[in-house]
mmCIF file of C-alpha atoms in Angstrom:
data_model
loop_
_atom_site.group_PDB
_atom_site.id
_atom_site.type_symbol
_atom_site.label_atom_id
_atom_site.label_comp_id
_atom_site.label_asym_id
_atom_site.label_seq_id
_atom_site.Cartn_x
_atom_site.Cartn_y
_atom_site.Cartn_z
ATOM 1 C CA MET A 1 105.374 -192.048 1.753
ATOM 2 C CA SER A 2 106.986 -192.353 5.174
ATOM 3 C CA SER A 3 107.113 -189.601 7.764
ATOM 4 C CA ILE A 4 110.835 -189.038 7.217
ATOM 5 C CA SER A 5 110.320 -188.700 3.460
ATOM 6 C CA ARG A 6 107.586 -186.129 4.037
ATOM 7 C CA LEU A 7 109.913 -184.251 6.378
ATOM 8 C CA LYS A 8 112.600 -184.179 3.682
ATOM 9 C CA ALA A 9 110.106 -182.822 1.167
ATOM 10 C CA ASP A 10 108.857 -180.170 3.602
ATOM 11 C CA LEU A 11 112.395 -178.921 4.312
ATOM 12 C CA GLN A 12 113.232 -178.426 0.648
ATOM 13 C CA ALA A 13 113.124 -175.031 -1.060
ATOM 14 C CA ASP A 14 109.508 -175.440 -2.178
ATOM 15 C CA GLY A 15 108.299 -177.237 0.947
ATOM 16 C CA ARG A 16 106.108 -176.080 3.812
ATOM 17 C CA LEU A 17 108.996 -175.732 6.277
ATOM 18 C CA TRP A 18 111.664 -174.191 4.039
ATOM 19 C CA LEU A 19 111.548 -170.941 6.043
ATOM 20 C CA LEU A 20 113.171 -172.764 8.964
ATOM 21 C CA ASN A 21 116.444 -172.978 6.994
ATOM 22 C CA MET A 22 117.156 -176.408 8.478
ATOM 23 C CA ILE A 23 119.708 -178.581 6.697
ATOM 24 C CA ALA A 24 119.982 -182.202 7.840
ATOM 25 C CA SER A 25 122.363 -184.883 6.658
ATOM 26 C CA GLU A 26 121.446 -188.408 5.624
ATOM 27 C CA TYR A 27 122.956 -189.681 8.869
ATOM 28 C CA GLN A 28 120.576 -187.482 10.867
ATOM 29 C CA TYR A 29 117.606 -188.616 8.793
ATOM 30 C CA GLN A 30 118.603 -192.225 9.405
ATOM 31 C CA GLY A 31 118.808 -191.554 13.133
ATOM 32 C CA LEU A 32 115.325 -190.039 13.085
ATOM 33 C CA GLU A 33 113.969 -193.042 11.224
ATOM 34 C CA ASN A 34 115.509 -195.475 13.717
ATOM 35 C CA LEU A 35 114.134 -193.442 16.611
ATOM 36 C CA LEU A 36 110.678 -193.420 15.038
ATOM 37 C CA CYS A 37 110.737 -197.185 14.492
ATOM 38 C CA ASN A 38 111.794 -197.813 18.092
ATOM 39 C CA TYR A 39 109.055 -195.520 19.361
ATOM 40 C CA VAL A 40 106.366 -197.247 17.304
ATOM 41 C CA GLU A 41 107.510 -200.690 18.433
ATOM 42 C CA ALA A 42 107.489 -199.614 22.083
ATOM 43 C CA LEU A 43 104.062 -198.070 21.621
ATOM 44 C CA LYS A 44 102.663 -201.258 20.091
ATOM 45 C CA THR A 45 104.108 -203.319 22.921
ATOM 46 C CA ASN A 46 102.797 -201.139 25.749
ATOM 47 C CA ILE A 47 99.590 -199.788 24.235
ATOM 48 C CA ASP A 48 97.377 -201.998 26.367
ATOM 49 C CA ARG A 49 99.005 -200.851 29.584
ATOM 50 C CA ILE A 50 99.041 -197.102 28.889
ATOM 51 C CA ALA A 51 95.691 -196.726 27.127
ATOM 52 C CA LEU A 52 93.565 -194.280 29.101
ATOM 53 C CA GLY A 53 90.468 -194.189 26.948
ATOM 54 C CA PHE A 54 88.958 -191.362 24.967
ATOM 55 C CA LYS A 55 86.780 -189.838 27.661
ATOM 56 C CA PRO A 56 89.528 -188.744 30.109
ATOM 57 C CA TYR A 57 91.963 -187.892 27.298
ATOM 58 C CA GLY A 58 93.550 -184.456 27.666
ATOM 59 C CA LYS A 59 91.991 -183.544 31.007
ATOM 60 C CA THR A 60 95.303 -183.036 32.775
ATOM 61 C CA GLN A 61 96.766 -180.939 29.948
ATOM 62 C CA VAL A 62 93.655 -178.767 29.655
ATOM 63 C CA GLN A 63 93.643 -178.212 33.400
ATOM 64 C CA THR A 64 97.232 -176.957 33.201
ATOM 65 C CA ILE A 65 96.390 -174.626 30.298
ATOM 66 C CA ALA A 66 93.294 -173.329 32.076
ATOM 67 C CA GLU A 67 95.278 -172.547 35.221
ATOM 68 C CA HIS A 68 97.849 -170.659 33.170
ATOM 69 C CA LEU A 69 95.284 -168.589 31.263
ATOM 70 C CA THR A 70 93.332 -167.676 34.389
ATOM 71 C CA SER A 71 96.294 -166.943 36.640
ATOM 72 C CA SER A 72 95.696 -163.173 36.515
ATOM 73 C CA MET A 73 91.940 -163.360 37.103
ATOM 74 C CA PRO A 74 90.282 -162.610 40.440
ATOM 75 C CA ALA A 75 89.753 -165.586 42.694
ATOM 76 C CA ASP A 76 85.961 -165.468 42.389
ATOM 77 C CA GLN A 77 86.125 -165.679 38.554
ATOM 78 C CA LYS A 78 88.986 -168.115 38.158
ATOM 79 C CA ALA A 79 87.067 -171.315 38.908
ATOM 80 C CA THR A 80 84.243 -170.417 36.515
ATOM 81 C CA ALA A 81 86.624 -169.580 33.661
ATOM 82 C CA GLN A 82 88.554 -172.817 34.134
ATOM 83 C CA GLU A 83 85.350 -174.831 34.078
ATOM 84 C CA GLU A 84 84.290 -173.130 30.831
ATOM 85 C CA ILE A 85 87.573 -174.059 29.160
ATOM 86 C CA LYS A 86 87.320 -177.683 30.277
ATOM 87 C CA THR A 87 83.701 -177.904 29.127
ATOM 88 C CA GLU A 88 84.539 -176.506 25.689
ATOM 89 C CA PHE A 89 87.384 -178.990 25.319
ATOM 90 C CA ALA A 90 85.112 -181.886 26.272
ATOM 91 C CA LYS A 91 82.779 -180.931 23.418
ATOM 92 C CA LEU A 92 85.669 -180.262 21.036
ATOM 93 C CA LYS A 93 86.983 -183.815 21.382
ATOM 94 C CA TYR A 94 83.773 -185.309 20.038
ATOM 95 C CA ASP A 95 83.451 -182.681 17.317
ATOM 96 C CA MET A 96 86.922 -183.539 16.061
ATOM 97 C CA LEU A 97 85.805 -187.131 15.537
ATOM 98 C CA THR A 98 83.335 -185.891 12.927
ATOM 99 C CA TRP A 99 85.836 -183.403 11.471
ATOM 100 C CA LYS A 100 88.197 -186.282 10.788
ATOM 101 C CA GLN A 101 85.815 -187.523 8.114
ATOM 102 C CA ASP A 102 85.430 -184.040 6.601
ATOM 103 C CA LEU A 103 89.108 -183.261 6.021
ATOM 104 C CA PRO A 104 89.564 -181.542 2.634
ATOM 105 C CA GLU A 105 91.770 -182.842 -0.142
ATOM 106 C CA GLU A 106 94.427 -180.221 0.599
ATOM 107 C CA CYS A 107 95.167 -182.044 3.875
ATOM 108 C CA ASN A 108 95.895 -185.316 2.090
ATOM 109 C CA LEU A 109 99.297 -186.559 3.237
ATOM 110 C CA SER A 110 99.790 -188.582 0.060
ATOM 111 C CA VAL A 111 100.215 -185.288 -1.807
ATOM 112 C CA SER A 112 103.662 -183.913 -1.038
ATOM 113 C CA PRO A 113 103.908 -181.238 0.066
ATOM 114 C CA CYS A 114 100.370 -180.932 1.392
ATOM 115 C CA LYS A 115 99.054 -177.383 1.389
ATOM 116 C CA VAL A 116 97.496 -177.442 4.863
ATOM 117 C CA THR A 117 98.097 -179.881 7.690
ATOM 118 C CA ALA A 118 95.198 -181.476 9.526
ATOM 119 C CA THR A 119 96.196 -179.659 12.712
ATOM 120 C CA GLU A 120 96.162 -176.280 10.995
ATOM 121 C CA TRP A 121 92.801 -177.027 9.391
ATOM 122 C CA CYS A 122 91.305 -177.979 12.769
ATOM 123 C CA LEU A 123 92.632 -174.793 14.356
ATOM 124 C CA ARG A 124 90.986 -172.756 11.607
ATOM 125 C CA GLN A 125 87.752 -174.611 12.198
ATOM 126 C CA ILE A 126 87.892 -173.747 15.886
ATOM 127 C CA CYS A 127 88.470 -170.067 15.082
ATOM 128 C CA SER A 128 85.513 -170.045 12.689
ATOM 129 C CA LEU A 129 83.328 -171.558 15.429
ATOM 130 C CA SER A 130 84.247 -168.979 18.052
ATOM 131 C CA HIS A 131 80.587 -168.636 19.057
ATOM 132 C CA PHE A 132 80.760 -172.252 20.279
ATOM 133 C CA TYR A 133 84.345 -172.161 21.584
ATOM 134 C CA SER A 134 84.733 -168.656 22.955
ATOM 135 C CA LYS A 135 87.672 -169.618 25.189
ATOM 136 C CA ILE A 136 89.464 -172.238 23.111
ATOM 137 C CA SER A 137 89.184 -170.154 19.934
ATOM 138 C CA ASN A 138 91.501 -167.580 21.520
ATOM 139 C CA MET A 139 94.105 -170.281 22.089
ATOM 140 C CA ALA A 140 93.681 -171.526 18.514
ATOM 141 C CA ASP A 141 94.185 -167.995 17.216
ATOM 142 C CA ILE A 142 97.415 -167.709 19.205
ATOM 143 C CA MET A 143 98.660 -171.033 17.822
ATOM 144 C CA LEU A 144 97.958 -169.996 14.237
ATOM 145 C CA SER A 145 99.668 -166.619 14.604
ATOM 146 C CA THR A 146 102.766 -167.895 16.411
ATOM 147 C CA PRO A 147 105.772 -167.948 14.027
ATOM 148 C CA VAL A 148 107.425 -171.294 13.437
ATOM 149 C CA SER A 149 110.868 -169.797 14.050
ATOM 150 C CA ASN A 150 112.535 -166.608 15.273
ATOM 151 C CA ALA A 151 114.178 -165.879 11.911
ATOM 152 C CA TRP A 152 111.855 -162.966 11.092
ATOM 153 C CA PRO A 153 112.432 -161.092 14.399
ATOM 154 C CA GLU A 154 116.172 -161.617 14.014
ATOM 155 C CA ARG A 155 116.040 -160.090 10.531
ATOM 156 C CA GLY A 156 114.142 -157.129 11.958
ATOM 157 C CA ALA A 157 116.765 -156.558 14.655
ATOM 158 C CA SER A 158 119.543 -156.712 12.066
ATOM 159 C CA CYS A 159 117.646 -154.235 9.905
ATOM 160 C CA VAL A 160 117.391 -151.767 12.809
ATOM 161 C CA LYS A 161 121.164 -151.882 13.257
ATOM 162 C CA ARG A 162 121.640 -151.350 9.543
ATOM 163 C CA VAL A 163 119.195 -148.439 9.222
ATOM 164 C CA LYS A 164 119.662 -146.566 12.492
ATOM 165 C CA THR A 165 123.402 -146.042 12.629
ATOM 166 C CA ARG A 166 125.225 -143.581 14.862
ATOM 167 C CA PHE A 167 125.106 -141.036 12.039
ATOM 168 C CA ARG A 168 121.290 -141.304 11.921
ATOM 169 C CA SER A 169 120.575 -141.452 15.633
ATOM 170 C CA THR A 170 118.079 -138.561 15.453
ATOM 171 C CA LEU A 171 115.576 -140.421 13.274
ATOM 172 C CA LYS A 172 112.011 -140.069 14.484
ATOM 173 C CA SER A 173 109.845 -143.101 15.135
ATOM 174 C CA ASP A 174 107.575 -142.649 12.112
ATOM 175 C CA MET A 175 110.492 -142.253 9.708
ATOM 176 C CA LEU A 176 112.329 -145.209 11.257
ATOM 177 C CA GLN A 177 109.217 -147.357 10.942
ATOM 178 C CA SER A 178 108.824 -146.396 7.282
ATOM 179 C CA LEU A 179 112.460 -147.174 6.499
ATOM 180 C CA LEU A 180 112.229 -150.530 8.266
ATOM 181 C CA GLU A 181 109.047 -151.363 6.362
ATOM 182 C CA VAL A 182 110.792 -150.650 3.070
ATOM 183 C CA SER A 183 113.944 -152.530 4.040
ATOM 184 C CA ILE A 184 112.179 -155.645 5.361
ATOM 185 C CA ASN A 185 109.105 -155.959 3.137
ATOM 186 C CA GLY A 186 110.050 -153.843 0.135
ATOM 187 C CA PRO A 187 111.144 -155.269 -3.227
ATOM 188 C CA ALA A 188 114.803 -155.793 -4.026
ATOM 189 C CA ASN A 189 116.784 -152.974 -5.583
ATOM 190 C CA GLY A 190 117.005 -152.933 -9.354
ATOM 191 C CA THR A 191 113.815 -154.897 -9.958
ATOM 192 C CA ASN A 192 110.847 -153.676 -11.959
ATOM 193 C CA ASP A 193 108.744 -153.495 -8.808
ATOM 194 C CA SER A 194 111.225 -151.211 -7.072
ATOM 195 C CA LYS A 195 111.485 -148.928 -10.107
ATOM 196 C CA GLY A 196 107.714 -148.606 -10.280
ATOM 197 C CA ILE A 197 107.472 -147.798 -6.575
ATOM 198 C CA ILE A 198 110.197 -145.150 -6.862
ATOM 199 C CA GLU A 199 108.491 -143.499 -9.827
ATOM 200 C CA ARG A 200 105.129 -143.428 -8.063
ATOM 201 C CA SER A 201 106.735 -142.083 -4.890
ATOM 202 C CA VAL A 202 108.443 -139.248 -6.763
ATOM 203 C CA LYS A 203 105.199 -138.325 -8.514
ATOM 204 C CA ALA A 204 103.285 -138.368 -5.231
ATOM 205 C CA TRP A 205 105.957 -136.251 -3.533
ATOM 206 C CA SER A 206 106.094 -133.679 -6.320
ATOM 207 C CA SER A 207 102.300 -133.427 -6.644
ATOM 208 C CA ALA A 208 101.648 -133.101 -2.907
ATOM 209 C CA LYS A 209 102.334 -129.340 -3.055
ATOM 210 C CA ASN A 210 104.079 -126.781 -5.204
ATOM 211 C CA ARG A 211 107.780 -127.313 -4.766
ATOM 212 C CA ARG A 212 109.916 -124.190 -4.801
ATOM 213 C CA SER A 213 112.983 -124.400 -7.015
ATOM 214 C CA LEU A 214 116.239 -123.258 -5.507
ATOM 215 C CA PRO A 215 117.438 -119.921 -6.962
ATOM 216 C CA ARG A 216 120.389 -120.089 -9.272
ATOM 217 C CA ALA A 217 123.579 -118.296 -8.331
ATOM 218 C CA ARG A 218 123.948 -114.896 -9.940
ATOM 219 C CA ARG A 219 126.698 -114.297 -12.424
ATOM 220 C CA ASP A 220 128.413 -111.640 -10.360
ATOM 221 C CA THR A 221 128.288 -113.881 -7.297
ATOM 222 C CA ALA A 222 129.847 -116.721 -9.239
ATOM 223 C CA GLU A 223 132.615 -114.408 -10.460
ATOM 224 C CA LEU A 224 133.351 -113.237 -6.908
ATOM 225 C CA ILE A 225 133.581 -116.820 -5.718
ATOM 226 C CA SER A 226 135.938 -117.686 -8.567
ATOM 227 C CA LYS A 227 138.181 -114.699 -7.806
ATOM 228 C CA ALA A 228 138.245 -115.580 -4.125
ATOM 229 C CA ASN A 229 139.310 -119.120 -4.951
ATOM 230 C CA HIS A 230 142.136 -117.859 -7.168
ATOM 231 C CA SER A 231 143.275 -115.491 -4.406
ATOM 232 C CA CYS A 232 143.359 -118.301 -1.870
ATOM 233 C CA ILE A 233 145.406 -120.457 -4.218
ATOM 234 C CA PHE A 234 147.845 -117.590 -4.867
ATOM 235 C CA LEU A 235 148.330 -116.914 -1.153
ATOM 236 C CA TRP A 236 148.851 -120.607 -0.471
ATOM 237 C CA LYS A 237 151.541 -120.856 -3.161
ATOM 238 C CA LEU A 238 153.200 -117.685 -1.866
ATOM 239 C CA GLY A 239 153.305 -119.080 1.646
ATOM 240 C CA CYS A 240 154.838 -122.315 0.421
ATOM 241 C CA LYS A 241 157.637 -120.421 -1.371
ATOM 242 C CA ARG A 242 158.463 -118.409 1.745
ATOM 243 C CA ILE A 243 158.672 -121.548 3.812
ATOM 244 C CA GLN A 244 161.098 -123.048 1.337
#
């Protein structure tokens, strides 16, 4: 299966990248395929001239990352921290050569869609070996936790506008957080899950403490209210007749 075919499968409803909500036409897929073919041909033609070897591979990129991560450190600690990151990466390169032979079946690209990519599996390996890669494991953790798109934060912002309207501007933070949690992560209305949650919530609320029932209106009070309503109606009709 080609790379473009795998991309099509990943962007479908049951694929790995369906959360991106990306819809591409056949013309765009054809353009990607042509671009990929041109890139591979250019790479095959110029591979001898641009090959740098395995040993110096990634040194420039790691140096840039190390400078960024240590930018807020004191000057006397910055050089040591950068050297630790570069040393860990130098060991990681050779460890990844052995990991390549130990890739699990779930990373097999022939199975579409594959459950876990090789990159994601390697990042998890780095996180599990944090005692060897104390610096790089933090970067791997950040990469794994970074969302693939900004769709989820956008949904959260829309939910805030929907929940906290100008009529509910006095909501406290804890109540607002609870309402947002229900609106974003809660089950859909009318489903069996939502009915079960509502029933359990009502039981928990009623059993938390003894709820005091509101007193019923007395009979004489109800009669007085009824008479007052009739009097108001009579006076209103009388006023209308006088105006006429």
